[in-house]
Amino acid sequence: MENLYYRERNLKEVKTQIKKVIDYNGKTGILLKENIFFPGGGGQISDSGYITGVDKNNNEIKVKVINVLEDLKFGIVVLIENIGEIDIDAPVKCTVDWDRREDGMQQHTGQHVLSGCFFKIFQRNTKGLHIGKELSQLDIEGEFTDDMVKEIEEYANNIIQEGIDIKNYIIDDELRKKNITRRPLPDTKEEIRVLEIPNLDINACCGVHCYNTRDLRMIKIKRFYRHKGSTRFEYLVGQRAVKYVLERENVFERVLNNFNCDEKNIENAIHNLNNKKDELYEKNRYSSLKYIELFSNEIINSSKINKDNIYIVYKIFEGEKNWLLADIAKYITENYKAIVLFANKADGFVDIKLQASKKLTKEHKYINLGEDFKNKSKLVDAKGGGSAFMAQGMCENQKNIDNFLDSIYHIYIEK
Ligand SMILES: [Zn+2]
């Protein structure tokens, strides 16, 4: 008996008889007189669904199908949770989880359409495929540009629009000899099923396919990237594609509202915004540099030098931005022979920054700011530390912070 899932691919429900209940590796398996459940194949997932029967008192009992598989000895085995009280001599109703089946058929048939398009337009072969729960992957040989992918997507959706009848049949001996398929047939004595989308693709495949390309509704290539010498395409078909595109449309709508413009002007609006951002960045950078330069020079002018002509720069700030002080310390130490001793009082604590240039610490071995920080830290209970040319940390003691900086200042001004 031919399995119903091949003969009537859109059949969702059938009434039949249980032939036998078996123990299948510790699970309950049933063999059906006529089977509607697809065991999976050609990369497509197996069916799930329900079997509804009656008990001896004619009460309805519904059990879930947990898996369907093809066994060499038994044929198609439908695994269920438990046969329970079901009267196995009475007829049962088999119901396919149609959302799952239709989704599987769409993703799978969509893959044939895409593989056919890739070969027809660019003579590229399919290297691998994976049909996933959320999205599917197709590996195609070679590299692709955005324009090539756009062409494939458009072509595939035109194939859907054309409403081409999809043929599915068992190949006879005559046809076997003729090599009608795009890729070589499997070397087997068993019957081979062929899928044919006229003028696009013809290949051996044991999956369950849609009847017409229009059943696919839409094919969307979500993204593509290089993968192991091929290109991997993530794609969606049918309801998945429609849902994805509509959700994206909603996001796009929000973006347009944010920019207060329509789809014709959005790219221009983003371009203008980027230009504005670059311009502001440049202006800001210029002004900051000017400010840091002026401020640094002012600090230097009010600082004293030691006998080695090193400026000992000592300043306590109130609530200043630490990034600004870091830039100023950097500017001073890069442009002057200077040792910078900064403190910045914030809410309840003080940030401390001691800095010189690496070059200066090499020329004058007595400069070791890390050591100084460590030695004087107990004056204010400071936490932190650093190297010879840079030390930083913080303390909560705002009262004694000038004592702390003073003591380090005196080390260097009196050298
Ligand atoms: Zn197939």
CSV table of C-alpha atoms and ligand atoms in Angstrom, one decimal:
chain,number,residue,atom,x,y,z
A,1,MET,CA,0.0,0.0,0.0
A,2,GLU,CA,1.4,3.4,-1.0
A,3,ASN,CA,1.7,5.8,1.8
A,4,LEU,CA,-0.9,8.5,1.7
A,5,TYR,CA,1.5,11.3,2.3
A,6,TYR,CA,2.9,10.8,-1.2
A,7,ARG,CA,-0.4,10.1,-2.9
A,8,GLU,CA,-2.4,12.8,-1.4
A,9,ARG,CA,0.0,15.4,-0.1
A,10,ASN,CA,-2.6,17.8,1.2
A,11,LEU,CA,-4.6,15.2,3.1
A,12,LYS,CA,-4.9,16.3,6.7
A,13,GLU,CA,-7.0,13.5,8.2
A,14,VAL,CA,-7.9,9.9,7.5
A,15,LYS,CA,-9.9,7.2,9.1
A,16,THR,CA,-8.2,3.8,9.1
A,17,GLN,CA,-7.6,0.7,11.2
A,18,ILE,CA,-4.7,-0.2,13.4
A,19,LYS,CA,-2.9,-3.2,12.0
A,20,LYS,CA,-0.7,-3.9,15.0
A,21,VAL,CA,0.6,-2.4,18.2
A,22,ILE,CA,4.3,-3.1,18.8
A,23,ASP,CA,6.9,-2.4,21.4
A,24,TYR,CA,9.5,-0.3,19.6
A,25,ASN,CA,12.7,0.0,21.6
A,26,GLY,CA,10.6,0.5,24.8
A,27,LYS,CA,8.1,2.9,23.1
A,28,THR,CA,4.6,2.2,21.9
A,29,GLY,CA,4.6,1.9,18.1
A,30,ILE,CA,1.6,1.4,15.9
A,31,LEU,CA,1.3,0.1,12.4
A,32,LEU,CA,-1.6,1.5,10.4
A,33,LYS,CA,-3.5,0.1,7.5
A,34,GLU,CA,-3.3,3.4,5.6
A,35,ASN,CA,-0.7,5.8,6.8
A,36,ILE,CA,-0.9,9.6,6.5
A,37,PHE,CA,2.1,10.5,8.7
A,38,PHE,CA,5.3,11.4,6.9
A,39,PRO,CA,8.5,9.9,8.5
A,40,GLY,CA,10.7,12.7,7.3
A,41,GLY,CA,13.3,12.6,4.6
A,42,GLY,CA,15.1,14.8,2.0
A,43,GLY,CA,16.0,17.1,4.9
A,44,GLN,CA,12.4,17.6,5.8
A,45,ILE,CA,11.2,17.0,9.4
A,46,SER,CA,8.8,14.1,10.3
A,47,ASP,CA,5.1,14.7,11.0
A,48,SER,CA,3.4,15.0,14.3
A,49,GLY,CA,-0.3,14.9,15.1
A,50,TYR,CA,-3.0,12.9,16.9
A,51,ILE,CA,-4.6,9.5,16.7
A,52,THR,CA,-8.2,9.5,17.9
A,53,GLY,CA,-9.9,6.2,18.8
A,54,VAL,CA,-12.5,4.8,21.2
A,55,ASP,CA,-12.5,2.6,24.2
A,56,LYS,CA,-14.7,-0.5,24.7
A,57,ASN,CA,-17.5,1.8,25.9
A,58,ASN,CA,-17.2,4.0,22.8
A,59,ASN,CA,-15.7,7.0,24.7
A,60,GLU,CA,-13.3,9.0,22.5
A,61,ILE,CA,-9.6,8.8,23.4
A,62,LYS,CA,-7.0,11.1,21.7
A,63,VAL,CA,-3.2,10.3,21.8
A,64,LYS,CA,-0.4,12.4,20.6
A,65,VAL,CA,2.0,11.2,17.9
A,66,ILE,CA,5.5,11.7,19.2
A,67,ASN,CA,7.5,10.5,16.2
A,68,VAL,CA,7.1,8.8,12.9
A,69,LEU,CA,9.9,6.7,11.4
A,70,GLU,CA,10.5,4.2,8.7
A,71,ASP,CA,11.7,0.8,9.8
A,72,LEU,CA,13.2,-1.8,7.4
A,73,LYS,CA,11.2,-4.6,9.0
A,74,PHE,CA,7.9,-2.9,10.0
A,75,GLY,CA,7.6,-0.1,7.4
A,76,ILE,CA,6.2,3.1,8.8
A,77,VAL,CA,6.0,3.1,12.6
A,78,VAL,CA,4.0,5.7,14.4
A,79,LEU,CA,5.2,6.2,17.9
A,80,ILE,CA,2.6,7.4,20.4
A,81,GLU,CA,2.7,8.3,24.1
A,82,ASN,CA,0.5,5.3,25.2
A,83,ILE,CA,-2.2,3.1,23.6
A,84,GLY,CA,-4.1,3.2,26.9
A,85,GLU,CA,-7.7,2.0,26.6
A,86,ILE,CA,-8.0,2.5,22.9
A,87,ASP,CA,-9.9,-0.4,21.2
A,88,ILE,CA,-7.4,-1.5,18.6
A,89,ASP,CA,-10.1,-3.3,16.6
A,90,ALA,CA,-12.2,-0.1,16.1
A,91,PRO,CA,-11.4,2.5,13.5
A,92,VAL,CA,-9.1,5.4,14.4
A,93,LYS,CA,-8.9,8.9,13.0
A,94,CYS,CA,-5.3,10.0,12.2
A,95,THR,CA,-4.9,13.8,12.1
A,96,VAL,CA,-1.7,15.5,10.8
A,97,ASP,CA,-0.4,18.6,12.6
A,98,TRP,CA,-1.0,20.5,9.4
A,99,ASP,CA,0.8,23.8,10.4
A,100,ARG,CA,4.0,21.8,10.9
A,101,ARG,CA,3.6,19.7,7.8
A,102,GLU,CA,2.7,22.7,5.5
A,103,ASP,CA,5.7,24.6,6.9
A,104,GLY,CA,8.0,21.6,6.3
A,105,MET,CA,6.6,21.3,2.7
A,106,GLN,CA,7.1,25.0,2.0
A,107,GLN,CA,10.7,25.2,3.4
A,108,HIS,CA,11.6,22.0,1.6
A,109,THR,CA,10.0,22.8,-1.8
A,110,GLY,CA,11.4,26.3,-1.5
A,111,GLN,CA,14.8,24.8,-1.3
A,112,HIS,CA,14.3,23.1,-4.6
A,113,VAL,CA,13.2,26.3,-6.2
A,114,LEU,CA,16.2,28.2,-4.8
A,115,SER,CA,18.7,25.4,-5.8
A,116,GLY,CA,17.1,25.4,-9.3
A,117,CYS,CA,17.4,29.2,-9.6
A,118,PHE,CA,21.1,29.1,-8.5
A,119,PHE,CA,21.8,26.5,-11.1
A,120,LYS,CA,19.8,28.0,-13.9
A,121,ILE,CA,21.0,31.5,-13.5
A,122,PHE,CA,24.6,31.1,-12.3
A,123,GLN,CA,25.3,27.3,-12.9
A,124,ARG,CA,26.1,26.9,-9.2
A,125,ASN,CA,25.5,23.6,-7.4
A,126,THR,CA,24.0,23.1,-4.0
A,127,LYS,CA,26.6,21.8,-1.5
A,128,GLY,CA,24.4,21.3,1.5
A,129,LEU,CA,21.2,22.1,3.2
A,130,HIS,CA,19.6,22.3,6.6
A,131,ILE,CA,15.9,22.9,7.3
A,132,GLY,CA,15.6,24.4,10.7
A,133,LYS,CA,12.8,25.1,13.1
A,134,GLU,CA,13.1,28.9,12.6
A,135,LEU,CA,15.1,29.3,9.5
A,136,SER,CA,16.8,27.1,6.8
A,137,GLN,CA,20.2,27.1,5.4
A,138,LEU,CA,21.4,26.4,1.8
A,139,ASP,CA,25.1,26.2,0.9
A,140,ILE,CA,25.8,27.1,-2.7
A,141,GLU,CA,29.3,26.8,-4.3
A,142,GLY,CA,31.2,30.0,-5.1
A,143,GLU,CA,30.9,33.6,-4.0
A,144,PHE,CA,28.0,36.0,-4.5
A,145,THR,CA,27.4,39.7,-4.7
A,146,ASP,CA,24.3,41.6,-3.3
A,147,ASP,CA,23.1,42.1,-6.9
A,148,MET,CA,23.4,38.4,-7.7
A,149,VAL,CA,21.4,37.5,-4.5
A,150,LYS,CA,18.7,40.1,-5.4
A,151,GLU,CA,18.4,38.5,-8.9
A,152,ILE,CA,18.0,35.0,-7.3
A,153,GLU,CA,15.3,36.2,-4.9
A,154,GLU,CA,13.4,38.0,-7.6
A,155,TYR,CA,13.6,35.0,-9.9
A,156,ALA,CA,12.5,32.6,-7.2
A,157,ASN,CA,9.5,34.8,-6.4
A,158,ASN,CA,8.6,35.0,-10.1
A,159,ILE,CA,8.6,31.1,-10.2
A,160,ILE,CA,6.1,31.3,-7.3
A,161,GLN,CA,4.0,33.9,-9.1
A,162,GLU,CA,3.9,31.7,-12.3
A,163,GLY,CA,2.1,29.0,-10.4
A,164,ILE,CA,4.0,26.0,-11.9
A,165,ASP,CA,2.6,22.6,-11.2
A,166,ILE,CA,5.2,20.5,-9.3
A,167,LYS,CA,5.5,16.9,-10.5
A,168,ASN,CA,6.3,14.1,-8.1
A,169,TYR,CA,6.6,10.5,-9.4
A,170,ILE,CA,8.4,7.3,-9.1
A,171,ILE,CA,11.0,7.0,-11.9
A,172,ASP,CA,10.6,3.9,-14.2
A,173,ASP,CA,13.5,1.9,-15.7
A,174,GLU,CA,13.2,3.7,-19.1
A,175,LEU,CA,13.7,7.1,-17.4
A,176,ARG,CA,16.4,5.8,-15.1
A,177,LYS,CA,18.6,5.1,-18.2
A,178,LYS,CA,18.0,8.6,-19.6
A,179,ASN,CA,19.7,10.6,-16.9
A,180,ILE,CA,16.9,13.1,-16.7
A,181,THR,CA,17.9,14.5,-13.3
A,182,ARG,CA,20.2,17.5,-12.7
A,183,ARG,CA,22.4,15.5,-10.4
A,184,PRO,CA,23.3,11.7,-10.7
A,185,LEU,CA,20.6,9.3,-9.3
A,186,PRO,CA,21.4,7.3,-6.2
A,187,ASP,CA,22.8,3.9,-7.0
A,188,THR,CA,20.0,1.7,-5.7
A,189,LYS,CA,17.7,-1.0,-6.8
A,190,GLU,CA,14.8,0.4,-4.8
A,191,GLU,CA,12.3,2.8,-6.2
A,192,ILE,CA,13.4,6.3,-6.7
A,193,ARG,CA,11.0,9.3,-6.3
A,194,VAL,CA,11.6,12.3,-8.5
A,195,LEU,CA,10.6,15.9,-8.0
A,196,GLU,CA,10.2,18.0,-11.1
A,197,ILE,CA,9.6,21.7,-11.3
A,198,PRO,CA,9.3,22.0,-15.1
A,199,ASN,CA,12.0,24.2,-16.7
A,200,LEU,CA,13.7,24.7,-13.3
A,201,ASP,CA,14.7,21.6,-11.4
A,202,ILE,CA,14.5,17.9,-11.6
A,203,ASN,CA,16.0,15.7,-8.9
A,204,ALA,CA,15.6,12.5,-6.9
A,205,CYS,CA,14.0,13.4,-3.6
A,206,CYS,CA,11.9,11.5,-1.0
A,207,GLY,CA,10.5,14.6,0.7
A,208,VAL,CA,6.8,15.7,0.5
A,209,HIS,CA,6.4,18.7,-1.8
A,210,CYS,CA,3.8,21.3,-2.5
A,211,TYR,CA,1.5,20.8,-5.5
A,212,ASN,CA,2.2,24.1,-7.1
A,213,THR,CA,4.9,26.8,-6.7
A,214,ARG,CA,2.1,29.2,-5.8
A,215,ASP,CA,1.7,27.2,-2.5
A,216,LEU,CA,5.1,28.7,-1.4
A,217,ARG,CA,3.6,32.2,-1.2
A,218,MET,CA,7.0,33.9,-0.8
A,219,ILE,CA,10.7,33.2,-0.6
A,220,LYS,CA,12.9,35.6,1.4
A,221,ILE,CA,16.7,35.3,1.6
A,222,LYS,CA,17.4,36.6,5.1
A,223,ARG,CA,21.2,36.9,4.8
A,224,PHE,CA,24.2,35.2,3.2
A,225,TYR,CA,27.9,34.8,4.1
A,226,ARG,CA,31.0,32.8,3.2
A,227,HIS,CA,31.0,29.4,4.7
A,228,LYS,CA,33.7,26.7,4.2
A,229,GLY,CA,34.5,27.7,0.6
A,230,SER,CA,30.8,28.0,-0.3
A,231,THR,CA,28.2,30.7,0.4
A,232,ARG,CA,25.6,30.0,3.1
A,233,PHE,CA,22.1,31.4,2.5
A,234,GLU,CA,19.6,31.7,5.3
A,235,TYR,CA,16.1,31.7,3.8
A,236,LEU,CA,12.5,31.6,4.7
A,237,VAL,CA,9.5,30.3,2.8
A,238,GLY,CA,5.7,30.7,3.0
A,239,GLN,CA,4.2,31.9,6.3
A,240,ARG,CA,7.7,32.3,7.8
A,241,ALA,CA,8.7,34.6,5.0
A,242,VAL,CA,5.5,36.7,5.1
A,243,LYS,CA,5.7,37.0,8.9
A,244,TYR,CA,9.4,38.1,8.7
A,245,VAL,CA,8.7,40.7,6.0
A,246,LEU,CA,5.7,42.1,7.9
A,247,GLU,CA,7.6,42.4,11.2
A,248,ARG,CA,10.4,44.1,9.4
A,249,GLU,CA,8.0,46.5,7.8
A,250,ASN,CA,6.7,47.4,11.3
A,251,VAL,CA,10.3,48.2,12.4
A,252,PHE,CA,10.9,50.2,9.3
A,253,GLU,CA,7.7,52.1,9.9
A,254,ARG,CA,8.9,53.1,13.4
A,255,VAL,CA,12.3,54.2,11.9
A,256,LEU,CA,10.5,56.3,9.3
A,257,ASN,CA,8.4,57.9,12.1
A,258,ASN,CA,11.5,58.6,14.1
A,259,PHE,CA,13.1,60.4,11.1
A,260,ASN,CA,9.7,62.0,10.3
A,261,CYS,CA,10.0,61.1,6.6
A,262,ASP,CA,8.9,58.5,4.0
A,263,GLU,CA,10.6,55.6,2.4
A,264,LYS,CA,11.8,57.8,-0.6
A,265,ASN,CA,13.7,60.1,1.7
A,266,ILE,CA,14.9,57.9,4.5
A,267,GLU,CA,18.3,57.1,2.9
A,268,ASN,CA,18.9,60.8,2.2
A,269,ALA,CA,17.9,61.6,5.8
A,270,ILE,CA,20.4,59.0,7.3
A,271,HIS,CA,23.1,60.3,4.9
A,272,ASN,CA,22.5,63.9,6.1
A,273,LEU,CA,22.5,62.9,9.7
A,274,ASN,CA,25.8,61.1,9.3
A,275,ASN,CA,27.3,64.1,7.6
A,276,LYS,CA,26.0,66.4,10.4
A,277,LYS,CA,27.5,64.0,12.9
A,278,ASP,CA,30.9,64.0,11.2
A,279,GLU,CA,30.9,67.8,11.0
A,280,LEU,CA,30.0,68.1,14.6
A,281,TYR,CA,32.6,65.6,15.6
A,282,GLU,CA,35.3,67.6,13.7
A,283,LYS,CA,34.1,70.9,15.3
A,284,ASN,CA,34.0,69.4,18.7
A,285,ARG,CA,37.4,67.8,18.3
A,286,TYR,CA,38.9,71.1,17.1
A,287,SER,CA,37.3,73.1,20.0
A,288,SER,CA,38.4,70.5,22.6
A,289,LEU,CA,42.0,70.6,21.4
A,290,LYS,CA,42.0,74.4,21.5
A,291,TYR,CA,40.6,74.4,25.0
A,292,ILE,CA,43.0,71.8,26.3
A,293,GLU,CA,45.9,73.7,24.8
A,294,LEU,CA,44.8,77.0,26.3
A,295,PHE,CA,44.0,75.5,29.7
A,296,SER,CA,47.2,73.5,29.8
A,297,ASN,CA,49.3,76.5,29.0
A,298,GLU,CA,47.6,78.5,31.7
A,299,ILE,CA,48.3,75.8,34.2
A,300,ILE,CA,51.9,75.6,33.1
A,301,ASN,CA,52.4,79.4,33.3
A,302,SER,CA,51.3,79.3,37.0
A,303,SER,CA,53.6,76.3,37.8
A,304,LYS,CA,57.1,76.3,39.2
A,305,ILE,CA,60.1,74.4,37.9
A,306,ASN,CA,62.8,72.4,39.8
A,307,LYS,CA,66.5,72.6,39.2
A,308,ASP,CA,66.2,70.1,36.2
A,309,ASN,CA,63.8,72.6,34.6
A,310,ILE,CA,60.9,70.2,35.2
A,311,TYR,CA,57.5,71.8,35.8
A,312,ILE,CA,55.8,70.5,38.9
A,313,VAL,CA,52.2,71.0,38.0
A,314,TYR,CA,49.9,70.7,41.0
A,315,LYS,CA,46.2,71.4,40.9
A,316,ILE,CA,43.0,70.4,42.7
A,317,PHE,CA,39.8,70.6,40.7
A,318,GLU,CA,36.2,70.6,41.9
A,319,GLY,CA,33.8,68.3,40.1
A,320,GLU,CA,35.6,68.4,36.7
A,321,LYS,CA,35.2,65.7,34.0
A,322,ASN,CA,37.9,63.1,34.5
A,323,TRP,CA,38.2,62.5,30.7
A,324,LEU,CA,39.1,66.2,30.4
A,325,LEU,CA,41.7,66.0,33.1
A,326,ALA,CA,43.2,62.9,31.5
A,327,ASP,CA,43.4,64.8,28.2
A,328,ILE,CA,45.0,67.8,29.9
A,329,ALA,CA,47.5,65.6,31.7
A,330,LYS,CA,48.4,63.9,28.5
A,331,TYR,CA,48.8,67.2,26.6
A,332,ILE,CA,51.0,68.7,29.3
A,333,THR,CA,53.3,65.6,29.7
A,334,GLU,CA,53.6,65.3,25.9
A,335,ASN,CA,54.4,69.0,25.3
A,336,TYR,CA,56.4,70.0,28.4
A,337,LYS,CA,59.0,68.5,30.7
A,338,ALA,CA,56.4,68.2,33.5
A,339,ILE,CA,55.2,66.1,36.4
A,340,VAL,CA,51.4,66.4,36.7
A,341,LEU,CA,49.7,66.0,40.1
A,342,PHE,CA,46.0,66.3,39.8
A,343,ALA,CA,43.1,65.7,42.2
A,344,ASN,CA,39.4,66.0,41.3
A,345,LYS,CA,36.9,66.3,44.1
A,346,ALA,CA,33.6,64.7,43.3
A,347,ASP,CA,30.5,63.8,45.4
A,348,GLY,CA,32.0,62.1,48.5
A,349,PHE,CA,35.4,61.1,47.0
A,350,VAL,CA,38.5,62.4,45.2
A,351,ASP,CA,40.0,61.1,42.0
A,352,ILE,CA,43.8,61.3,41.9
A,353,LYS,CA,46.0,61.3,38.9
A,354,LEU,CA,49.8,61.5,38.8
A,355,GLN,CA,51.5,61.6,35.5
A,356,ALA,CA,54.8,62.2,33.7
A,357,SER,CA,56.1,61.2,30.3
A,358,LYS,CA,57.9,57.8,29.9
A,359,LYS,CA,60.8,59.7,28.4
A,360,LEU,CA,61.1,62.0,31.4
A,361,THR,CA,61.1,59.1,33.9
A,362,LYS,CA,63.9,57.4,31.9
A,363,GLU,CA,66.0,60.6,31.9
A,364,HIS,CA,65.4,61.3,35.7
A,365,LYS,CA,65.5,58.1,37.7
A,366,TYR,CA,64.3,59.8,40.8
A,367,ILE,CA,60.8,60.1,39.3
A,368,ASN,CA,58.6,57.2,40.5
A,369,LEU,CA,55.0,58.2,40.8
A,370,GLY,CA,53.8,54.7,41.6
A,371,GLU,CA,56.1,54.5,44.6
A,372,ASP,CA,55.1,58.0,45.7
A,373,PHE,CA,51.4,57.1,45.5
A,374,LYS,CA,52.1,54.0,47.6
A,375,ASN,CA,54.2,55.8,50.2
A,376,LYS,CA,51.8,58.7,50.7
A,377,SER,CA,48.6,56.8,50.4
A,378,LYS,CA,48.1,56.4,54.1
A,379,LEU,CA,47.7,60.2,54.5
A,380,VAL,CA,44.3,60.0,52.9
A,381,ASP,CA,43.7,56.3,52.9
A,382,ALA,CA,44.0,56.3,49.1
A,383,LYS,CA,43.3,53.2,46.9
A,384,GLY,CA,45.1,52.7,43.7
A,385,GLY,CA,48.7,52.7,42.3
A,386,GLY,CA,50.6,52.5,39.1
A,387,SER,CA,54.0,52.7,37.4
A,388,ALA,CA,56.9,55.2,37.5
A,389,PHE,CA,55.3,57.5,35.0
A,390,MET,CA,51.6,57.1,35.9
A,391,ALA,CA,49.6,56.4,39.0
A,392,GLN,CA,46.0,56.9,39.7
A,393,GLY,CA,43.4,56.0,42.3
A,394,MET,CA,40.9,57.5,44.7
A,395,CYS,CA,40.2,58.3,48.3
A,396,GLU,CA,37.2,59.5,50.4
A,397,ASN,CA,39.2,61.9,52.5
A,398,GLN,CA,38.6,65.3,50.9
A,399,LYS,CA,40.1,67.3,53.8
A,400,ASN,CA,43.7,65.9,53.6
A,401,ILE,CA,43.9,65.7,49.8
A,402,ASP,CA,46.1,68.9,49.6
A,403,ASN,CA,48.5,67.4,52.2
A,404,PHE,CA,48.8,64.3,50.0
A,405,LEU,CA,49.5,66.2,46.8
A,406,ASP,CA,51.7,68.7,48.8
A,407,SER,CA,53.9,66.0,50.1
A,408,ILE,CA,54.5,64.6,46.6
A,409,TYR,CA,55.0,68.1,45.2
A,410,HIS,CA,57.8,68.8,47.7
A,411,ILE,CA,59.6,65.6,46.7
A,412,TYR,CA,60.0,66.9,43.2
A,413,ILE,CA,60.2,70.7,43.6
A,414,GLU,CA,63.2,70.3,46.0
A,415,LYS,CA,65.2,68.0,43.8
B,1,ZN,ZN,12.5,17.4,-2.1
